[in-house]
Coordinates of C-alpha atoms and ligand atoms in Angstrom, one line a residue:
M282 CA -39.2 35.0 -14.5
R283 CA -39.2 32.4 -11.8
D284 CA -35.5 31.5 -12.1
D285 CA -34.6 35.4 -11.2
D286 CA -36.1 35.1 -7.6
P287 CA -33.1 34.8 -5.5
R288 CA -34.7 32.6 -3.1
L289 CA -34.1 29.7 -5.9
P290 CA -30.8 28.0 -6.4
T291 CA -31.5 28.1 -10.1
S292 CA -31.3 32.2 -9.6
P293 CA -27.4 33.8 -10.1
G294 CA -28.7 35.8 -7.5
F295 CA -29.1 33.0 -4.7
W296 CA -25.4 32.3 -4.7
R297 CA -24.0 35.4 -2.7
S298 CA -20.3 34.5 -2.1
P299 CA -17.7 37.1 -3.8
L300 CA -15.2 34.7 -4.2
R301 CA -16.9 33.0 -6.9
G302 CA -15.2 34.1 -10.7
T303 CA -13.5 32.6 -13.4
W304 CA -10.2 33.2 -12.0
F305 CA -10.7 31.6 -9.0
T306 CA -11.9 28.3 -10.7
S307 CA -9.3 28.4 -13.6
V308 CA -6.6 28.2 -11.0
L309 CA -8.3 25.6 -9.0
G310 CA -8.8 23.8 -12.5
L311 CA -5.5 23.9 -13.7
V312 CA -3.9 22.4 -10.4
L313 CA -6.1 19.5 -11.0
L314 CA -5.3 19.5 -14.6
V315 CA -2.1 18.3 -13.6
G316 CA -2.9 16.5 -10.5
V317 CA -5.4 14.4 -11.7
T318 CA -3.3 13.4 -14.6
V319 CA -0.5 12.2 -12.7
L320 CA -2.9 10.2 -10.4
F321 CA -4.2 8.4 -13.7
V322 CA -0.7 7.5 -14.7
T323 CA 0.8 6.4 -11.6
G324 CA -2.9 4.8 -11.2
L325 CA -2.8 2.7 -14.2
V326 CA 0.9 1.9 -13.7
S327 CA -0.1 0.5 -10.0
Y328 CA -2.3 -2.0 -11.5
A329 CA 0.7 -3.1 -14.5
A330 CA 2.6 -3.8 -11.1
Y331 CA 0.6 -6.6 -10.1
N332 CA 1.3 -8.6 -13.4
P333 CA -2.2 -9.0 -13.6
D334 CA -1.5 -10.2 -17.3
L335 CA 1.0 -12.8 -15.9
A336 CA -1.5 -15.1 -14.2
P337 CA -5.7 -15.1 -13.1
V338 CA -4.4 -14.9 -9.6
N339 CA -2.5 -11.6 -9.5
D340 CA -5.4 -10.0 -12.1
Q341 CA -8.3 -7.9 -9.7
T342 CA -9.8 -6.8 -12.9
P343 CA -10.2 -9.7 -15.0
D344 CA -13.1 -8.5 -17.5
K345 CA -10.9 -5.2 -18.4
G346 CA -11.1 -6.0 -21.9
I347 CA -9.2 -3.7 -24.2
L348 CA -8.3 -1.5 -20.7
G349 CA -5.5 -3.4 -20.4
F350 CA -3.8 -2.5 -23.9
Y351 CA -0.7 -0.8 -21.9
L352 CA 0.3 -3.3 -19.4
F353 CA 4.2 -4.1 -19.7
S354 CA 6.4 -6.5 -17.4
W355 CA 7.1 -4.6 -14.4
P356 CA 10.9 -4.0 -14.1
T357 CA 12.6 -4.7 -10.9
N358 CA 15.0 -1.8 -11.2
P359 CA 15.3 0.9 -9.5
Y360 CA 14.2 -1.2 -6.3
W361 CA 12.1 1.8 -4.9
L362 CA 10.4 2.1 -8.0
Y363 CA 6.9 1.0 -6.5
R364 CA 7.5 2.9 -3.2
V365 CA 7.9 6.2 -5.3
T366 CA 4.7 5.4 -7.7
Q367 CA 2.3 4.4 -5.4
G368 CA 3.5 6.6 -2.5
L369 CA 2.9 9.7 -5.0
H370 CA -0.5 8.2 -6.1
V371 CA -1.7 7.7 -2.6
T372 CA -0.2 11.4 -1.1
L373 CA -1.1 12.9 -4.0
G374 CA -4.9 11.8 -4.2
I375 CA -5.2 13.0 -0.5
V376 CA -3.6 16.5 -0.9
L377 CA -5.8 17.0 -3.9
I378 CA -8.7 16.5 -1.9
P379 CA -9.1 20.4 -0.7
V380 CA -8.3 21.6 -4.5
L381 CA -11.3 19.0 -5.7
L382 CA -13.7 20.1 -2.9
A383 CA -12.7 23.9 -3.5
K384 CA -13.0 23.7 -7.3
L385 CA -16.6 21.8 -6.7
W386 CA -17.9 24.6 -4.6
S387 CA -16.8 27.2 -7.2
V388 CA -18.8 25.6 -9.8
V389 CA -22.1 24.7 -7.9
P390 CA -24.2 27.6 -9.2
K391 CA -23.8 26.0 -12.7
L392 CA -25.4 22.9 -11.4
F393 CA -28.6 24.5 -11.1
T394 CA -28.9 27.0 -14.3
L395 CA -31.9 26.5 -16.2
P396 CA -32.6 25.3 -19.0
P397 CA -30.9 22.5 -18.0
A398 CA -30.0 21.9 -21.2
R399 CA -30.3 24.8 -24.5
S400 CA -29.1 22.7 -27.2
L401 CA -27.9 19.0 -27.9
A402 CA -24.4 20.2 -27.5
H403 CA -25.0 21.7 -24.2
A404 CA -27.0 18.6 -23.1
L405 CA -24.0 16.4 -24.0
E406 CA -21.6 18.9 -22.3
R407 CA -23.8 18.6 -19.0
V408 CA -24.0 14.7 -19.0
S409 CA -20.0 14.5 -19.5
L410 CA -19.8 16.9 -16.4
L411 CA -22.2 14.7 -14.2
L412 CA -19.5 11.7 -14.9
L413 CA -16.8 13.9 -14.6
V414 CA -18.0 15.4 -11.1
G415 CA -19.7 11.6 -10.1
G416 CA -16.5 9.5 -11.5
G417 CA -14.0 12.0 -9.2
L418 CA -16.3 12.1 -6.2
F419 CA -16.4 8.0 -7.0
E420 CA -12.5 7.4 -7.6
F421 CA -11.7 10.1 -4.1
T422 CA -14.0 8.5 -2.3
T423 CA -12.9 4.5 -3.1
G424 CA -9.3 5.5 -2.8
V425 CA -9.7 6.9 0.7
L426 CA -11.8 4.1 1.9
N427 CA -9.2 1.9 1.0
V428 CA -6.2 3.4 2.4
Q429 CA -8.0 4.4 5.9
L430 CA -11.1 2.2 6.3
D431 CA -9.7 -1.1 5.2
Y432 CA -12.3 -0.8 2.9
V433 CA -16.3 -1.0 3.2
F434 CA -18.0 -1.0 -0.3
P435 CA -19.6 -3.9 -2.1
G436 CA -17.2 -5.7 -4.5
S437 CA -13.9 -5.1 -4.8
F438 CA -12.3 -2.2 -4.5
Y439 CA -9.9 -2.7 -7.6
P440 CA -12.6 -2.9 -10.4
L441 CA -14.4 -0.4 -8.9
H442 CA -11.5 2.1 -8.7
F443 CA -10.0 0.5 -12.1
Y444 CA -13.3 1.3 -14.4
G445 CA -14.0 4.2 -12.4
A446 CA -10.5 5.7 -13.4
W447 CA -11.1 5.3 -17.3
V448 CA -14.9 6.9 -16.8
F449 CA -13.3 9.7 -14.6
F450 CA -10.5 10.7 -16.8
A451 CA -12.2 10.4 -20.6
A452 CA -14.8 12.9 -18.9
F453 CA -12.0 15.0 -17.3
L454 CA -10.2 15.0 -21.1
A455 CA -13.2 16.2 -23.1
H456 CA -13.8 18.5 -20.0
A457 CA -10.0 20.1 -20.2
A458 CA -9.9 20.3 -23.9
L459 CA -12.5 22.4 -23.5
K460 CA -11.8 24.7 -20.3
T461 CA -8.0 24.7 -20.4
P462 CA -7.7 27.7 -22.9
T463 CA -10.0 29.6 -20.9
A464 CA -8.2 28.6 -17.5
L465 CA -5.2 30.0 -19.2
R466 CA -6.1 32.9 -20.8
A467 CA -8.0 33.9 -16.9
V468 CA -4.7 33.7 -15.0
R469 CA -2.9 35.2 -17.9
E470 CA -4.9 38.2 -17.8
R471 CA -5.2 38.9 -14.3
R472 CA -1.3 38.4 -14.1
Q473 CA -1.0 41.4 -16.6
H474 CA -3.9 43.6 -15.2
R475 CA -3.3 42.7 -11.4
D476 CA -7.5 43.3 -11.0
E477 CA -9.8 41.8 -9.6
G478 CA -12.5 41.9 -12.3
D479 CA -12.3 39.2 -14.0
E480 CA -15.5 38.0 -12.9
G481 CA -17.1 35.8 -15.9
E482 CA -20.1 34.2 -15.5
L483 CA -19.3 32.5 -12.4
A484 CA -19.2 35.2 -10.7
T485 CA -22.3 36.5 -8.5
P486 CA -25.0 39.4 -9.5
R487 CA -25.5 39.9 -5.7
P488 CA -22.3 39.6 -3.9
D489 CA -21.8 39.5 0.0
A490 CA -19.3 41.7 1.5
P491 CA -16.2 39.4 1.7
T492 CA -14.5 37.9 4.4
V493 CA -11.5 36.7 2.5
S494 CA -10.1 37.9 -0.8
R495 CA -9.8 34.9 -3.5
R496 CA -6.6 35.1 -3.2
G497 CA -6.6 34.5 0.9
A498 CA -9.4 31.6 -0.5
L499 CA -6.5 29.8 -2.4
W500 CA -4.2 30.1 0.3
L501 CA -6.7 28.7 2.6
T502 CA -7.2 25.9 0.0
G503 CA -3.6 25.3 -0.5
G504 CA -3.0 25.3 3.7
A505 CA -5.2 22.5 3.7
S506 CA -3.4 20.6 1.1
L507 CA -0.5 21.1 2.9
L508 CA -1.5 19.9 5.9
L509 CA -2.6 17.1 4.4
L510 CA 0.8 16.5 3.0
V511 CA 2.2 16.8 6.2
L512 CA -0.2 14.2 7.9
T513 CA 0.4 11.7 5.0
A514 CA 3.8 11.5 3.0
G515 CA 5.5 10.3 6.0
Q516 CA 3.9 6.8 5.8
S517 CA 6.0 6.6 2.5
I518 CA 8.7 8.9 2.9
G519 CA 9.6 7.6 6.3
G520 CA 12.6 9.1 8.5
V521 CA 11.2 11.6 10.8
W522 CA 8.3 12.2 8.7
R523 CA 6.7 8.9 9.8
R524 CA 5.7 10.6 12.9
T525 CA 3.6 13.4 11.6
A526 CA 2.3 10.9 9.3
L527 CA -1.1 10.8 11.5
L528 CA -3.5 9.8 8.8
A529 CA -1.6 6.6 7.8
P530 CA -3.3 3.8 7.3
H531 CA -6.0 2.2 9.6
G532 CA -4.2 1.3 12.8
G533 CA -2.8 -2.1 12.2
A534 CA -0.8 -3.9 14.4
D535 CA 1.8 -2.1 16.7
P536 CA 5.1 -4.1 14.9
G537 CA 7.2 -2.8 18.2
N538 CA 10.7 -2.5 17.8
G539 CA 13.8 -4.4 17.4
P540 CA 14.6 -6.1 14.0
N541 CA 11.2 -6.8 13.0
G542 CA 9.8 -3.7 13.7
F543 CA 8.5 -2.5 10.8
Q544 CA 5.2 -1.9 9.5
I545 CA 2.8 -5.3 9.5
N546 CA 0.0 -5.4 7.1
K547 CA -2.1 -8.3 7.9
T548 CA -0.7 -10.4 11.4
A549 CA -0.4 -14.1 11.2
A550 CA -3.4 -14.1 13.6
Y551 CA -5.3 -12.4 11.3
A552 CA -4.2 -14.6 8.5
G553 CA -5.2 -17.6 10.2
I554 CA -1.8 -19.0 10.5
D555 CA -1.1 -21.7 12.8
A556 CA 1.9 -21.8 15.0
Q557 CA 2.1 -25.6 14.8
E558 CA 1.7 -25.8 11.1
T559 CA 5.1 -23.0 10.3
G560 CA 6.8 -25.0 13.0
P561 CA 10.2 -26.9 12.1
E562 CA 8.1 -30.3 12.6
A563 CA 5.1 -29.8 10.3
W564 CA 6.4 -27.0 7.8
R565 CA 8.4 -27.7 4.8
L566 CA 9.0 -25.9 1.6
V567 CA 7.6 -27.9 -1.3
V568 CA 9.3 -26.5 -4.7
T569 CA 8.0 -28.4 -8.1
G570 CA 9.8 -27.3 -11.3
R571 CA 10.2 -28.8 -15.0
D572 CA 8.8 -32.1 -15.8
G573 CA 7.3 -32.0 -12.1
R574 CA 10.9 -32.2 -10.5
T575 CA 9.7 -31.5 -6.5
V576 CA 12.2 -30.7 -3.7
R577 CA 10.8 -30.4 0.0
L578 CA 13.0 -28.6 2.4
S579 CA 12.8 -28.0 5.9
R580 CA 13.9 -24.6 7.2
A581 CA 16.9 -26.1 8.5
E582 CA 17.9 -27.5 5.0
L583 CA 17.0 -23.6 3.7
L584 CA 19.5 -22.3 6.1
R585 CA 22.0 -24.5 4.5
L586 CA 21.7 -23.1 1.2
P587 CA 23.6 -20.3 -0.4
L588 CA 22.3 -17.2 1.8
H589 CA 22.2 -13.9 0.3
S590 CA 21.3 -10.6 1.7
A591 CA 19.0 -7.6 -0.1
A592 CA 18.1 -4.4 1.4
L593 CA 14.6 -3.8 0.0
P594 CA 11.7 -1.8 1.4
I595 CA 7.8 -3.3 1.3
A596 CA 6.1 -0.9 -0.7
C597 CA 1.8 -1.3 0.1
V598 CA -0.9 -0.4 -2.6
E599 CA -2.2 1.3 0.6
G600 CA 0.3 4.1 -0.1
W601 CA 2.5 3.3 3.2
S602 CA 6.3 1.7 2.8
T603 CA 8.9 0.9 4.7
A604 CA 12.7 1.9 4.8
D605 CA 14.8 -0.8 3.4
Q606 CA 15.0 -3.6 5.6
W607 CA 18.4 -6.0 5.5
W608 CA 16.8 -9.2 4.1
R609 CA 18.5 -12.7 4.1
G610 CA 17.5 -16.0 2.2
V611 CA 17.4 -18.1 -0.7
R612 CA 17.7 -16.4 -4.0
L613 CA 14.8 -17.5 -6.2
R614 CA 16.5 -18.4 -9.0
D615 CA 18.4 -20.8 -6.7
L616 CA 15.6 -22.4 -6.0
A617 CA 14.2 -22.7 -9.6
A618 CA 18.0 -24.2 -10.4
L619 CA 17.3 -27.2 -7.9
V620 CA 14.5 -28.2 -9.7
G621 CA 15.9 -27.9 -13.3
Y622 CA 16.1 -24.6 -14.5
D623 CA 19.7 -23.9 -14.2
T624 CA 19.6 -21.1 -16.3
D625 CA 17.0 -19.2 -17.7
P626 CA 14.1 -19.2 -14.9
P627 CA 11.0 -19.2 -15.5
D628 CA 8.0 -17.7 -13.5
V629 CA 6.8 -18.8 -10.4
L630 CA 3.5 -19.3 -8.5
V631 CA 3.8 -18.6 -4.7
E632 CA 1.3 -20.2 -2.4
S633 CA 1.1 -19.3 1.2
V634 CA 0.1 -21.8 4.0
Q635 CA -2.9 -19.4 4.4
R636 CA -5.9 -20.8 3.5
H637 CA -8.3 -17.7 3.0
G638 CA -7.8 -14.4 1.5
A639 CA -7.0 -12.9 -1.8
F640 CA -3.4 -12.4 -1.0
R641 CA -2.1 -15.8 -0.1
R642 CA -0.8 -16.5 -3.7
A643 CA 1.0 -14.7 -6.2
A644 CA 2.7 -14.8 -9.7
L645 CA 6.2 -13.4 -10.0
R646 CA 7.4 -13.0 -13.7
A647 CA 10.7 -14.5 -15.1
N648 CA 12.6 -11.1 -14.6
Q649 CA 11.3 -10.7 -10.9
V650 CA 12.7 -14.2 -10.0
A651 CA 16.2 -13.8 -12.1
D652 CA 17.0 -10.5 -10.4
P653 CA 19.6 -11.7 -7.8
R654 CA 17.9 -9.7 -5.4
S655 CA 14.5 -11.8 -5.2
L656 CA 14.9 -13.6 -2.3
L657 CA 12.9 -16.6 -0.1
A658 CA 13.8 -14.7 3.1
L659 CA 14.3 -16.2 6.3
Q660 CA 15.5 -13.9 8.6
V661 CA 15.4 -9.7 8.4
N662 CA 17.7 -6.9 10.0
G663 CA 19.8 -10.1 11.2
E664 CA 16.7 -11.8 13.2
D665 CA 14.6 -14.5 12.0
L666 CA 11.4 -13.4 10.5
S667 CA 8.8 -12.4 13.2
P668 CA 5.6 -14.3 12.7
D669 CA 3.6 -11.4 11.5
H670 CA 6.1 -10.8 9.0
G671 CA 6.5 -14.5 7.0
Y672 CA 8.0 -17.0 9.4
P673 CA 9.5 -19.4 8.1
A674 CA 9.7 -17.6 5.0
R675 CA 8.3 -15.2 2.8
V676 CA 9.0 -13.7 -0.9
I677 CA 10.7 -10.3 -1.4
V678 CA 11.5 -9.0 -4.7
P679 CA 12.8 -5.2 -5.7
A680 CA 10.4 -2.9 -7.1
A681 CA 7.3 -5.1 -6.3
P682 CA 4.5 -4.0 -4.6
G683 CA 3.9 -5.4 -1.3
V684 CA 1.1 -8.0 -2.6
L685 CA 3.8 -9.6 -4.4
N686 CA 5.6 -10.4 -1.3
T687 CA 4.0 -13.6 -0.3
K688 CA 4.4 -14.4 3.6
W689 CA 4.1 -17.9 5.4
V690 CA 5.3 -19.6 1.7
A691 CA 4.4 -23.3 1.7
R692 CA 4.6 -23.5 -2.2
M693 CA 6.3 -22.5 -5.1
T694 CA 6.0 -23.9 -8.8
F695 CA 8.2 -23.0 -11.1
G696 CA 7.2 -23.3 -14.9
D697 CA 5.9 -20.6 -17.7
L698 CA 2.6 -19.7 -16.5
Ligands
MTE1474 N1 0.0 -14.8 2.7 C1 0.0 -13.7 3.0 N2 1.2 -12.5 1.8 C2 1.1 -11.5 2.0 C3 -0.3 -10.8 2.6 C4 -1.3 -11.6 2.7 O1 -2.4 -10.9 3.1 N3 -1.1 -12.9 2.8 N4 0.0 -9.4 2.4 C5 0.5 -8.3 1.4 C6 0.8 -7.4 1.1 S1 -0.6 -6.6 0.6 C7 1.7 -6.6 1.9 S2 1.7 -4.6 1.4 C8 2.5 -7.3 2.5 C9 3.0 -6.8 4.0 O2 3.9 -7.0 4.4 P1 4.6 -7.0 5.8 O3 3.0 -7.1 6.8 O4 5.4 -7.9 6.3 O5 4.8 -5.7 6.2 O6 2.5 -8.6 2.7 C10 1.8 -9.5 1.5 N5 2.0 -10.6 1.7
MO1475 MO1 -0.1 -4.6 0.5

């Protein structure tokens, strides 16, 4: 029989590692069962946090159709909500990479088994495995690229990662339904008998001499994950861990020290913000409201309105977040009151001086406008905003993703969107 020739990968004898076996694959699979489920949920949550159903400007995936069935109004409490959900999403995604690779490695012989399909059911199973493996690699790759490399894929990251997630998770659920009972049994039996004799169909008939035990290989995988955790988690946890977060995003601008010394996403120069345009002569905030009522305010005039403070972080979709910063400015709901919405402030469309780029405008929902901690910030940590952090004025909203905290604000239009 040709497929018994151990020189060919289609032969079980071609694969020599004594590590492969049902127990090894099962442990990794059970870790992924929990981990990927958390990734999927926190990913969907992240999309909801953009308030995509509020206005087209917020929606990076406008053709989602029924896949948006679960959307809800993003709350403003607890104020660190997105910091936690997105920090978890990105950190866990990175930490699971060694587990994913070890899991794929452990089942690679099955990719080559012949015949490719024994029956219709088997053919369907293998197609679902293609979606599972392809979808998984795609989700992890696009995620890492978006965080690390400022993204290099054709097309927008968001729809690719969003649609990919549904494909991947559908295949993942089917796979989990089929395999979880086996995996649980393998782990339980091994614990009862404490033996290594649970080879199953994944084990090679011609094992090489082992260089590491199965348990040791799992520890190595776990060690790699732990290392990634230490190199990543600090970007969202902060504190001393920020210094070990060497994998934190693409070497952004150095924020320096002092009151404005916290992470910058896009600098003023990058966004094409002209100092003339944002200076005291030229810059006016244009606020429009009920029946087109409009006020134009200079920065000095804004500073004479009642000012309020709020300690809030910036939390980016890329997984990094800042510690709480002490923002000071005018409440969004007070600005709404200036243009005719004295009670029950409505939604608002916020637009930046910035002319190009997807994040130059964002819509905020009424619940976000109403929160007394939601500010048009003029100062941070006791000093004027720096140009890179949005001078002359920027939005800051509790619990919202960074993308809704528009910098270099020029115009606010209140009204139901
Ligand atoms: N005008 C404008 N505002 C913007 C952005 C932008 O590109 N342009 N980026 C947003 C994103 S994605 C984040 S995470 C925060 C980052 O704010 P920071 O640079 O002050 O930390 O600003 C938000 N506000
Ligand atoms: Mo961001």
